[in-house]
XYZ file of N, CA, C and O in Angstrom:
616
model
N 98.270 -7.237 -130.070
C 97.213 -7.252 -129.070
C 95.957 -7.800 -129.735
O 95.568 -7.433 -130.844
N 95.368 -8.687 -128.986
C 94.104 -9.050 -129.980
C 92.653 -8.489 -129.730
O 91.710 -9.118 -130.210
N 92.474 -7.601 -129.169
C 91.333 -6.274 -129.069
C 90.869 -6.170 -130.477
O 89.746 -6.197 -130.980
N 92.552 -5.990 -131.159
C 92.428 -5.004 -132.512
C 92.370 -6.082 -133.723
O 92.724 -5.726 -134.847
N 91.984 -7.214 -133.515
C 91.790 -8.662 -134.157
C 90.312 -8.781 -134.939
O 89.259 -8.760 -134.302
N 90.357 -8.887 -136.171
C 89.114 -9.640 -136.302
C 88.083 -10.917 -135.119
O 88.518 -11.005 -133.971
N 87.591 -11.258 -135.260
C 86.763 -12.708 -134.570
C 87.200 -13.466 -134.932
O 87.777 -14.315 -134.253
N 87.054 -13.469 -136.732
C 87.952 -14.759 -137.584
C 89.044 -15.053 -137.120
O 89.261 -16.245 -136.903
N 90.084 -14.049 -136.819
C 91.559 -14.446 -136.511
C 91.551 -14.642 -135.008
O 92.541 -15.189 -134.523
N 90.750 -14.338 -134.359
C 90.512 -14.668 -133.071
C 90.384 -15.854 -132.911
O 91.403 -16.313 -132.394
N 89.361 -16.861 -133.164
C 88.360 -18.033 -133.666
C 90.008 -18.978 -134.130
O 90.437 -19.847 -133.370
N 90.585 -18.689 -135.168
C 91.400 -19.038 -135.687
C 92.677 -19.130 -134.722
O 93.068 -20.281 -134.526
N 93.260 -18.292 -134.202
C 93.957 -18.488 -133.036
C 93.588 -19.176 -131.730
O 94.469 -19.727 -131.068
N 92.454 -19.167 -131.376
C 92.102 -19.675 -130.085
C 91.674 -21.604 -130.714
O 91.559 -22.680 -130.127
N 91.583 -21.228 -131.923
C 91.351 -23.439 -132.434
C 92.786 -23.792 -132.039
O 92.934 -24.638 -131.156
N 94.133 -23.084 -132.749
C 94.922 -23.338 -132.926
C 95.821 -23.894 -131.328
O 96.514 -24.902 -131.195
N 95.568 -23.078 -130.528
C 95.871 -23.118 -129.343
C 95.408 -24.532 -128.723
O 96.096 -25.465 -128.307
N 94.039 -24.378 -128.802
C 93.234 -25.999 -128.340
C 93.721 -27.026 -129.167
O 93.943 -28.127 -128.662
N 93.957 -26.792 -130.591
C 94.347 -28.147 -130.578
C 96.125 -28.193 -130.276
O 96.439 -29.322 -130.653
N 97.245 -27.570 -129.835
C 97.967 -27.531 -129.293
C 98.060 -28.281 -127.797
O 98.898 -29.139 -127.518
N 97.015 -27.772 -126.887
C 96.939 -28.329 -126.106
C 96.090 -29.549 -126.003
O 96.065 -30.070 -124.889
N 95.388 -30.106 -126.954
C 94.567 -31.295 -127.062
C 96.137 -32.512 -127.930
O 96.237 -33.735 -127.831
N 96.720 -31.914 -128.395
C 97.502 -33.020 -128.951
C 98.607 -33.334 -127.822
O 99.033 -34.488 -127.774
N 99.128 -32.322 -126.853
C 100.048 -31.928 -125.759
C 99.324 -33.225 -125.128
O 100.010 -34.247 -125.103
N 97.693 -33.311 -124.492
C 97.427 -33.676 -123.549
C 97.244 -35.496 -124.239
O 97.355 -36.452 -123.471
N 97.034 -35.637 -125.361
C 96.948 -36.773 -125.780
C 98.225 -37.505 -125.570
O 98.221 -38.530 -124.889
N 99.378 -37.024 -126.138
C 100.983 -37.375 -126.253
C 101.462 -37.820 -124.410
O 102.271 -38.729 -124.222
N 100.721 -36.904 -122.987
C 100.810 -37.552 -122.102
C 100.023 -38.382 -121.908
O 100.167 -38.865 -120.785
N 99.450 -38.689 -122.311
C 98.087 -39.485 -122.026
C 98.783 -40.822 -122.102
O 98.994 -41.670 -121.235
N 99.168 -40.750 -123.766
C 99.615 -41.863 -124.060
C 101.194 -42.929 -123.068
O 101.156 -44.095 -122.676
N 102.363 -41.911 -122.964
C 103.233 -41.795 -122.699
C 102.793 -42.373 -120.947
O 103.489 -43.154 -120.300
N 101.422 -41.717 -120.444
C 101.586 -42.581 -118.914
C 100.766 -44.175 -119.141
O 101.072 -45.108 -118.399
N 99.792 -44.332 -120.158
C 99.447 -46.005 -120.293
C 100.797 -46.424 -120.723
O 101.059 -47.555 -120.314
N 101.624 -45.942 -121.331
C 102.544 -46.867 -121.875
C 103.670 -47.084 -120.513
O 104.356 -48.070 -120.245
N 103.585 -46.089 -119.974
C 104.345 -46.431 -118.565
C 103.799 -47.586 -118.090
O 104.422 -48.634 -118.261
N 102.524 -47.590 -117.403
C 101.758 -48.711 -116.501
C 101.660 -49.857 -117.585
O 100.524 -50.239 -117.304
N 101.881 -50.312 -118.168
C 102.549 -51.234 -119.029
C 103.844 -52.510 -118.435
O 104.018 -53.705 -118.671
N 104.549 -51.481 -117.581
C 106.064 -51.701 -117.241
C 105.391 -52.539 -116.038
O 104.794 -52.077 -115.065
N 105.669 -54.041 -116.387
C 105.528 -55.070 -115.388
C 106.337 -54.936 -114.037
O 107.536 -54.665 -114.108
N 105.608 -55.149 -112.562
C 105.939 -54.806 -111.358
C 107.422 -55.932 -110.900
O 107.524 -57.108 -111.248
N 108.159 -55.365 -110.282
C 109.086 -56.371 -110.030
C 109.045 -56.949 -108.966
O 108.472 -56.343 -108.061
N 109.653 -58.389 -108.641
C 109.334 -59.107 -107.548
C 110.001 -58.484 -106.138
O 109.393 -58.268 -105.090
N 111.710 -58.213 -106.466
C 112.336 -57.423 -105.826
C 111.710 -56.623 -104.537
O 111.735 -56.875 -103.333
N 111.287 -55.832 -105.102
C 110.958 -54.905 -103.911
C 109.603 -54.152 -104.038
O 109.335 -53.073 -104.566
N 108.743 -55.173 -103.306
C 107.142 -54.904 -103.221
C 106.673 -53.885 -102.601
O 105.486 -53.656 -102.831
N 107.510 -52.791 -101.475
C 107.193 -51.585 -101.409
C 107.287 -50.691 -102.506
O 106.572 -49.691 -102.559
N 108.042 -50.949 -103.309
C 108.563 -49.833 -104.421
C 107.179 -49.803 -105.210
O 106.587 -48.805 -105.621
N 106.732 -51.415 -105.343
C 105.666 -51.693 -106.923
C 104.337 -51.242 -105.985
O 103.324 -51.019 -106.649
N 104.219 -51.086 -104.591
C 102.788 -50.732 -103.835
C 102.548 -49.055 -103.981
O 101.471 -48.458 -103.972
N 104.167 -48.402 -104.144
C 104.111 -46.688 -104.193
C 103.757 -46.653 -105.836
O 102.771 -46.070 -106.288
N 104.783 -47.418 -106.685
C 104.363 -47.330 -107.900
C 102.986 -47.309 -108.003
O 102.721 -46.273 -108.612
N 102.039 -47.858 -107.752
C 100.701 -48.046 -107.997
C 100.103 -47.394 -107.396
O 98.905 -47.516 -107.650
N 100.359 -46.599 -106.556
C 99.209 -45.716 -105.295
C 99.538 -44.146 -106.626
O 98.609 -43.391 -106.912
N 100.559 -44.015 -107.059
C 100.955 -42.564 -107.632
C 100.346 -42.907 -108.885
O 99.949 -41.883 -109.440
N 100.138 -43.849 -109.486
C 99.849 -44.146 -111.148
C 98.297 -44.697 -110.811
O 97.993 -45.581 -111.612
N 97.168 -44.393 -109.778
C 96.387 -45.394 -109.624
C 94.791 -44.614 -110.185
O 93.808 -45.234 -110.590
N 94.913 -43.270 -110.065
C 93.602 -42.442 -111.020
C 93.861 -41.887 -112.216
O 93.100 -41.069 -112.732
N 95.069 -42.328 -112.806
C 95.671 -41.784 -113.740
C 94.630 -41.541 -115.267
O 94.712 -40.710 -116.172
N 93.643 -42.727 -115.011
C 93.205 -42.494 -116.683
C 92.003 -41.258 -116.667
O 91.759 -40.383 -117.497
N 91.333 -41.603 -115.283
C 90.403 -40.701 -114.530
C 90.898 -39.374 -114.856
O 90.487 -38.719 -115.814
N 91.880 -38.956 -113.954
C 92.700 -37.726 -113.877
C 92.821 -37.438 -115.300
O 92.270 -36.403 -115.672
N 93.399 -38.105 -116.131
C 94.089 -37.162 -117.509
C 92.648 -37.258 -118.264
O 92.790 -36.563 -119.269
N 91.559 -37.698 -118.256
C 90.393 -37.285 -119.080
C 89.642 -36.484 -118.729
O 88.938 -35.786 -119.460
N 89.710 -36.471 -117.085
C 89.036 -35.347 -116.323
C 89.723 -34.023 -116.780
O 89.125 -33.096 -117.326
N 91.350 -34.059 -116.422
C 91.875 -32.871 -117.323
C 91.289 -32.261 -118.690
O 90.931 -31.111 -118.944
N 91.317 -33.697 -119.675
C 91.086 -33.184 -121.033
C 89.780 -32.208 -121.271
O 89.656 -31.267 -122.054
N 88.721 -32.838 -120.190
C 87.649 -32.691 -120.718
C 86.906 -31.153 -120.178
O 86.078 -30.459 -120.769
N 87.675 -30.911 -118.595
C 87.676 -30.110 -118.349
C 88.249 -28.815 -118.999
O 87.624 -27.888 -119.515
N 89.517 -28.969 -118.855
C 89.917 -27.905 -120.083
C 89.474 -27.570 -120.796
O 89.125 -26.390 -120.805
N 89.256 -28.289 -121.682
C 88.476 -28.218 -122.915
C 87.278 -27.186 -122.971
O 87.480 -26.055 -123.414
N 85.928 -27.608 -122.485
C 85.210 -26.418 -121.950
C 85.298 -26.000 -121.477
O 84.463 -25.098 -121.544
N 86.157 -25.872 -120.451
C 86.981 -24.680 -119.619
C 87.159 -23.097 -120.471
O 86.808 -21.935 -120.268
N 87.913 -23.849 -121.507
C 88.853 -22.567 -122.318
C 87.541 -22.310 -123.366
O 87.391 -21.214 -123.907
N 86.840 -23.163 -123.536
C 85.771 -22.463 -124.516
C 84.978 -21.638 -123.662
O 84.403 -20.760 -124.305
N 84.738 -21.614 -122.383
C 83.726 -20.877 -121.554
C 84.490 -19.828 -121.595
O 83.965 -18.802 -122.027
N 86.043 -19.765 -121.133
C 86.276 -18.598 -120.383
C 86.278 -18.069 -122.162
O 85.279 -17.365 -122.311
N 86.848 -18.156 -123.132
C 87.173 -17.295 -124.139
C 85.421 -16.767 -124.492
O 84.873 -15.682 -124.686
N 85.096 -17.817 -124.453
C 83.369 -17.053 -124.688
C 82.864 -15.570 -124.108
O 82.721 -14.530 -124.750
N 82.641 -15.813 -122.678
C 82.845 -14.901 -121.647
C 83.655 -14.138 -121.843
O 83.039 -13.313 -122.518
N 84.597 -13.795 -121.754
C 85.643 -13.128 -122.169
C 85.060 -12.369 -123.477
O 85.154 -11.142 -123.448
N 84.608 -12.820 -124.353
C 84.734 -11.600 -125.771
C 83.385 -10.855 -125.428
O 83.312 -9.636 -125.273
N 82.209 -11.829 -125.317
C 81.377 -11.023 -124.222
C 81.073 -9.877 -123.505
O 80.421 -8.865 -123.763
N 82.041 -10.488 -122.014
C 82.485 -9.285 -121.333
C 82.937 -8.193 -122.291
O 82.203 -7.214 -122.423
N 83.907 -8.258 -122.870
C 84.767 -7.472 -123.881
C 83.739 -6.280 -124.401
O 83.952 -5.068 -124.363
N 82.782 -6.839 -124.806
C 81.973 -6.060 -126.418
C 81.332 -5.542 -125.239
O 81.705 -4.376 -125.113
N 80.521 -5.873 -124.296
C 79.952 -4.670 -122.971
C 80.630 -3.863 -122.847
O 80.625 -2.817 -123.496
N 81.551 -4.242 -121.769
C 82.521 -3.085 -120.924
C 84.082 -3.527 -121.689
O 84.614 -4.629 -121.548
N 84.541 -2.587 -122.367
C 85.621 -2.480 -122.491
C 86.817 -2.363 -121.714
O 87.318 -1.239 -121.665
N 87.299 -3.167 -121.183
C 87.916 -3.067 -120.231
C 88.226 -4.534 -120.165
O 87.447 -5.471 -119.989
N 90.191 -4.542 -120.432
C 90.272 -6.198 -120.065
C 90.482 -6.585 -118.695
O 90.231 -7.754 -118.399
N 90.836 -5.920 -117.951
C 90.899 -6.503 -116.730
C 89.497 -7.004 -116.101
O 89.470 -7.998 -115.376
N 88.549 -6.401 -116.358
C 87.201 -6.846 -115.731
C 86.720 -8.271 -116.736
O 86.116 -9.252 -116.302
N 87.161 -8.065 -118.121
C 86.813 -9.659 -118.794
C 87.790 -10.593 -118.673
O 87.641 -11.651 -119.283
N 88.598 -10.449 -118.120
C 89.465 -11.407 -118.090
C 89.272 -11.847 -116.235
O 88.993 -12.993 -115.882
N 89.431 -10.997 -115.510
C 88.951 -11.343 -114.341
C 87.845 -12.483 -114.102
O 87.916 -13.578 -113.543
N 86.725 -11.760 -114.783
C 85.490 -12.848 -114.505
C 85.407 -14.072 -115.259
O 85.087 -15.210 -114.918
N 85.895 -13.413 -116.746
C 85.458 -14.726 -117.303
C 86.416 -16.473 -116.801
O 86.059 -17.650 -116.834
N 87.923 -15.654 -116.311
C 88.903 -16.821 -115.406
C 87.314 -17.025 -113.754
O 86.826 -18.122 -113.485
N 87.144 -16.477 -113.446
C 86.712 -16.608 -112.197
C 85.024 -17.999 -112.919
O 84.657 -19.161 -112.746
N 84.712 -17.061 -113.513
C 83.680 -18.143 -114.232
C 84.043 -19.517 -114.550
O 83.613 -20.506 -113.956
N 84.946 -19.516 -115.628
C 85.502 -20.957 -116.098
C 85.955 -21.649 -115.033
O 85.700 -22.852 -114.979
N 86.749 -20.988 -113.935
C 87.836 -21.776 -113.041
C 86.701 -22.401 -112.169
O 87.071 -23.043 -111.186
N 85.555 -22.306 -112.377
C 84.200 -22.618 -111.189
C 84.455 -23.919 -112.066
O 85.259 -24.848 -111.996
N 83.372 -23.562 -112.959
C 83.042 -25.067 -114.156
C 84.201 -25.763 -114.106
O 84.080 -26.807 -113.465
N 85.296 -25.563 -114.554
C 86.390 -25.972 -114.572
C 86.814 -27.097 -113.132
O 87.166 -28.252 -113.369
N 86.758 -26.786 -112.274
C 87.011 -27.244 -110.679
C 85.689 -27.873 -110.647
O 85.793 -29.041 -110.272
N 84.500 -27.531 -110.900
C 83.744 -28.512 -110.982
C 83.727 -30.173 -111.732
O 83.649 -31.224 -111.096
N 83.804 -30.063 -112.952
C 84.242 -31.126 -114.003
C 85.377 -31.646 -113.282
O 85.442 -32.714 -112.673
N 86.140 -30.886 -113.404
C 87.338 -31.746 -113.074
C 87.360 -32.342 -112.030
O 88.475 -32.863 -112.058
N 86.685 -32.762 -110.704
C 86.444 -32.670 -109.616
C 85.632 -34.213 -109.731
O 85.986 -35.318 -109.320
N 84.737 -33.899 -110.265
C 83.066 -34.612 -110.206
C 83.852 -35.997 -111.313
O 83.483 -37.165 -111.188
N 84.929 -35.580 -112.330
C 85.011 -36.850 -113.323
C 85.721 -37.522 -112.675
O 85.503 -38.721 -112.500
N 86.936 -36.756 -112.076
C 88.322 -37.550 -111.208
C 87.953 -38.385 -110.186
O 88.206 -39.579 -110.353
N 87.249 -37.945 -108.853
C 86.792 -38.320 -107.796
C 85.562 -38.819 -107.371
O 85.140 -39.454 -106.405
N 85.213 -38.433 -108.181
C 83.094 -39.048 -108.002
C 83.064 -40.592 -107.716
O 83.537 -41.414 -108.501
N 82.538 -40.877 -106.667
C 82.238 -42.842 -106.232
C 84.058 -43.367 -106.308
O 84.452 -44.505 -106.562
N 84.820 -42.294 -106.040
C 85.865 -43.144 -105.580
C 85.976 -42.697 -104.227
O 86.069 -43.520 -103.317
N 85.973 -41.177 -103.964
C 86.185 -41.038 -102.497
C 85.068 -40.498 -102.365
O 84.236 -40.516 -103.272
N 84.805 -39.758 -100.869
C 83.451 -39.680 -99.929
C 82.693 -38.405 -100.625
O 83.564 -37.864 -101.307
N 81.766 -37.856 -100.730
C 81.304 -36.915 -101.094
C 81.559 -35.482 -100.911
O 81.586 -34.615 -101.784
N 81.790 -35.328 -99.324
C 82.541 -34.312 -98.708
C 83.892 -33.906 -99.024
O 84.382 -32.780 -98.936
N 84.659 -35.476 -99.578
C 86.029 -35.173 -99.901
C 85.692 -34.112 -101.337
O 86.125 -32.974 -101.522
N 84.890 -34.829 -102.123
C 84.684 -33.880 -103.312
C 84.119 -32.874 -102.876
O 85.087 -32.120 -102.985
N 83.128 -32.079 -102.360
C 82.910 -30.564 -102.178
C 84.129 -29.861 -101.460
O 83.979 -28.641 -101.525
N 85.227 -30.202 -100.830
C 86.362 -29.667 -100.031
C 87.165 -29.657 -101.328
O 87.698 -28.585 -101.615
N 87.345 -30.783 -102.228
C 88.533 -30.572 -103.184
C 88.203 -29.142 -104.342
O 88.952 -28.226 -104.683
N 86.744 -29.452 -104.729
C 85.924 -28.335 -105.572
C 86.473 -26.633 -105.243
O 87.024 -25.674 -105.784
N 85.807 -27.131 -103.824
C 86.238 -25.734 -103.116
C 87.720 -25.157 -102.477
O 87.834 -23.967 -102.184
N 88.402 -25.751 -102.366
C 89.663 -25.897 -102.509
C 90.426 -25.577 -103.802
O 91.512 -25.057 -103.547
N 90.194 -25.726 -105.065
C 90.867 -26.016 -106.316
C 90.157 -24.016 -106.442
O 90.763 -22.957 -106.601
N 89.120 -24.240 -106.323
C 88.525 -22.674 -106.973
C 89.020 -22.093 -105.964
O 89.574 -21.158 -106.542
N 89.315 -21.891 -104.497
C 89.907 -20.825 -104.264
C 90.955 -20.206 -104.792
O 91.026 -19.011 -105.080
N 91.960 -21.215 -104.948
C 93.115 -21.396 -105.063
C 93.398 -20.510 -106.615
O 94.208 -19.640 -106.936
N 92.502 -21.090 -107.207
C 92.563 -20.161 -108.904
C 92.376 -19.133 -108.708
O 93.270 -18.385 -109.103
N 91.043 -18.398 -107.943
C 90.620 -16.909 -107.927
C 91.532 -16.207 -107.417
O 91.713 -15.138 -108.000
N 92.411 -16.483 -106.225
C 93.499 -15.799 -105.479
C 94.371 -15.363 -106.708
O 94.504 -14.188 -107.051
N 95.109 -16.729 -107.505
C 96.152 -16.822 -108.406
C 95.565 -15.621 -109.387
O 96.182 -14.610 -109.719
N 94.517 -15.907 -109.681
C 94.040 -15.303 -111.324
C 94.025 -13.591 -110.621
O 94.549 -12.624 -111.173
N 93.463 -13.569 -109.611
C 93.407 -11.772 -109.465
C 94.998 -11.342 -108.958
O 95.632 -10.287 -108.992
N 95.262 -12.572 -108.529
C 96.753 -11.865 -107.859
C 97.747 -11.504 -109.344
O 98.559 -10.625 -109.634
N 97.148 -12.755 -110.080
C 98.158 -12.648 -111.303
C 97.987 -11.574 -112.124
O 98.753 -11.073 -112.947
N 96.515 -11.193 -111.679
C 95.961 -9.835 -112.812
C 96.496 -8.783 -112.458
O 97.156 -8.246 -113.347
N 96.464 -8.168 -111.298
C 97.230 -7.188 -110.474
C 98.519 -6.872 -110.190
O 99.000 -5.798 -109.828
N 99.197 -8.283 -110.464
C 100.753 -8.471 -111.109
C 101.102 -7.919 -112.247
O 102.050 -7.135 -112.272
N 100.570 -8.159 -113.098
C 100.668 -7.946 -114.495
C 100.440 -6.537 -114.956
O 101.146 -5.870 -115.713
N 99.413 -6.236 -114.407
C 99.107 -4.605 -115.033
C 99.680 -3.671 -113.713
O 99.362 -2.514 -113.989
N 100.317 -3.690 -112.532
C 101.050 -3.292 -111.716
C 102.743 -3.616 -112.795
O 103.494 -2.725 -113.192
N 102.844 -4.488 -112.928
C 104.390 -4.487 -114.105
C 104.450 -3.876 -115.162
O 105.439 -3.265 -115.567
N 103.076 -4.013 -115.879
C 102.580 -3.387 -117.254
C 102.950 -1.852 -116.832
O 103.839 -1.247 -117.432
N 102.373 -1.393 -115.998
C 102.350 0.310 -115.199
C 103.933 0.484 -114.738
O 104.446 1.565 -115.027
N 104.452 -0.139 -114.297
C 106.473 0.503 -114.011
C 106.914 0.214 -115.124
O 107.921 0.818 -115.493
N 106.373 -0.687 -115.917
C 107.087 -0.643 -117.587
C 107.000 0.190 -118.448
O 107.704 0.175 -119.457
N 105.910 1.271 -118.138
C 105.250 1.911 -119.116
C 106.114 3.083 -118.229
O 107.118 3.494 -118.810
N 105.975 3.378 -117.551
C 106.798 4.716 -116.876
C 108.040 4.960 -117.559
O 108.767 5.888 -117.205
C-alpha cells in the first residue's frame, strides 16, 4: 500500500510509471505516422476517403493525449498526496483529486485536439461531455472498489 511509502519511493514510482506511459505513447505515436506513410490505392477510392477521414487528427489527437496526460497525472498525484496529508482518507483524495485532473485533463485535451478545426460550441459540448463521463466512471469506480474491498474483507 503506498500510504506507508516514503515520498522518495513515491516520487520514484510515480516517474517510473510516466515514463512507462510516455514511451507506450511515443511507440504509438510512431507506429500510426508510419501507417499514414502507406500510399492510397487507386482501386478503391471509397476505401482510401474512410482511410483518411479515421487517420485525419491523428497527430493532433496523440499529442493532445501526450500532453494532456502528462499534467494530468502530475495534477491528480499532486492533489492527491495533498488531499492525503489533510484528511486522511483515500477515498476523498482520490475522488477529488481524479475529479480535479479529469477537468484540466478534458480541458487540454479538448482545446489541443479540436481548437480552429471544429466550431466552438462543438468544443464546450465535447469538454463537457468527456468530464462527465470521467466523474460518473471515477465515483462509480470508487464505490465499486471499496463496496468489493468490503465483501472481500468479510
Amino acid at each position: 500500500i503506498l500510504y506507508k511509502e516514503s515520498n522518495i519511493e513515491k516520487t520514484a514510482k510515480s516517474n517510473k510509471v510516466i515514463m512507462v506511459i510516455l514511451i507506450t505513447s511515443l511507440m504509438l505515436f510512431t507506429t500510426s505516422i508510419i501507417v499514414t506513410l502507406i500510399t492510397n490505392s487507386k482501386i478503391n477510392s471509397v476505401s482510401n476517403i474512410s482511410f483518411n477521414h479515421i487517420f485525419d487528427f491523428r497527430t493532433r489527437n496523440y499529442l493532445a493525449f501526450i500532453i494532456s496526460l502528462f499534467i494530468s497525472l502530475w495534477i491528480n498525484s499532486t492533489i492527491y498526496h495533498q488531499i492525503r496529508q489533510i484528511k486522511n482518507k483515500i477515498w476523498i483524495s482520490n475522488t477529488l483529486s481524479i475529479i480535479i485532473s479529469s477537468f484540466i485533463e478534458c480541458i487540454l485535451f479538448v482545446l489541443i485536439a479540436y481548437l480552429f478545426k471544429v466550431h466552438i460550441l462543438t468544443v464546450i459540448q465535447l469538454i463537457l461531455t468527456r468530464y462527465i463521463i470521467k466523474v460518473v466512471l471515477c465515483i462509480s469506480g470508487t464505490k465499486l472498489i471499496y463496496l468489493l474491498n468490503d465483501i472481500n474483507n468479510h
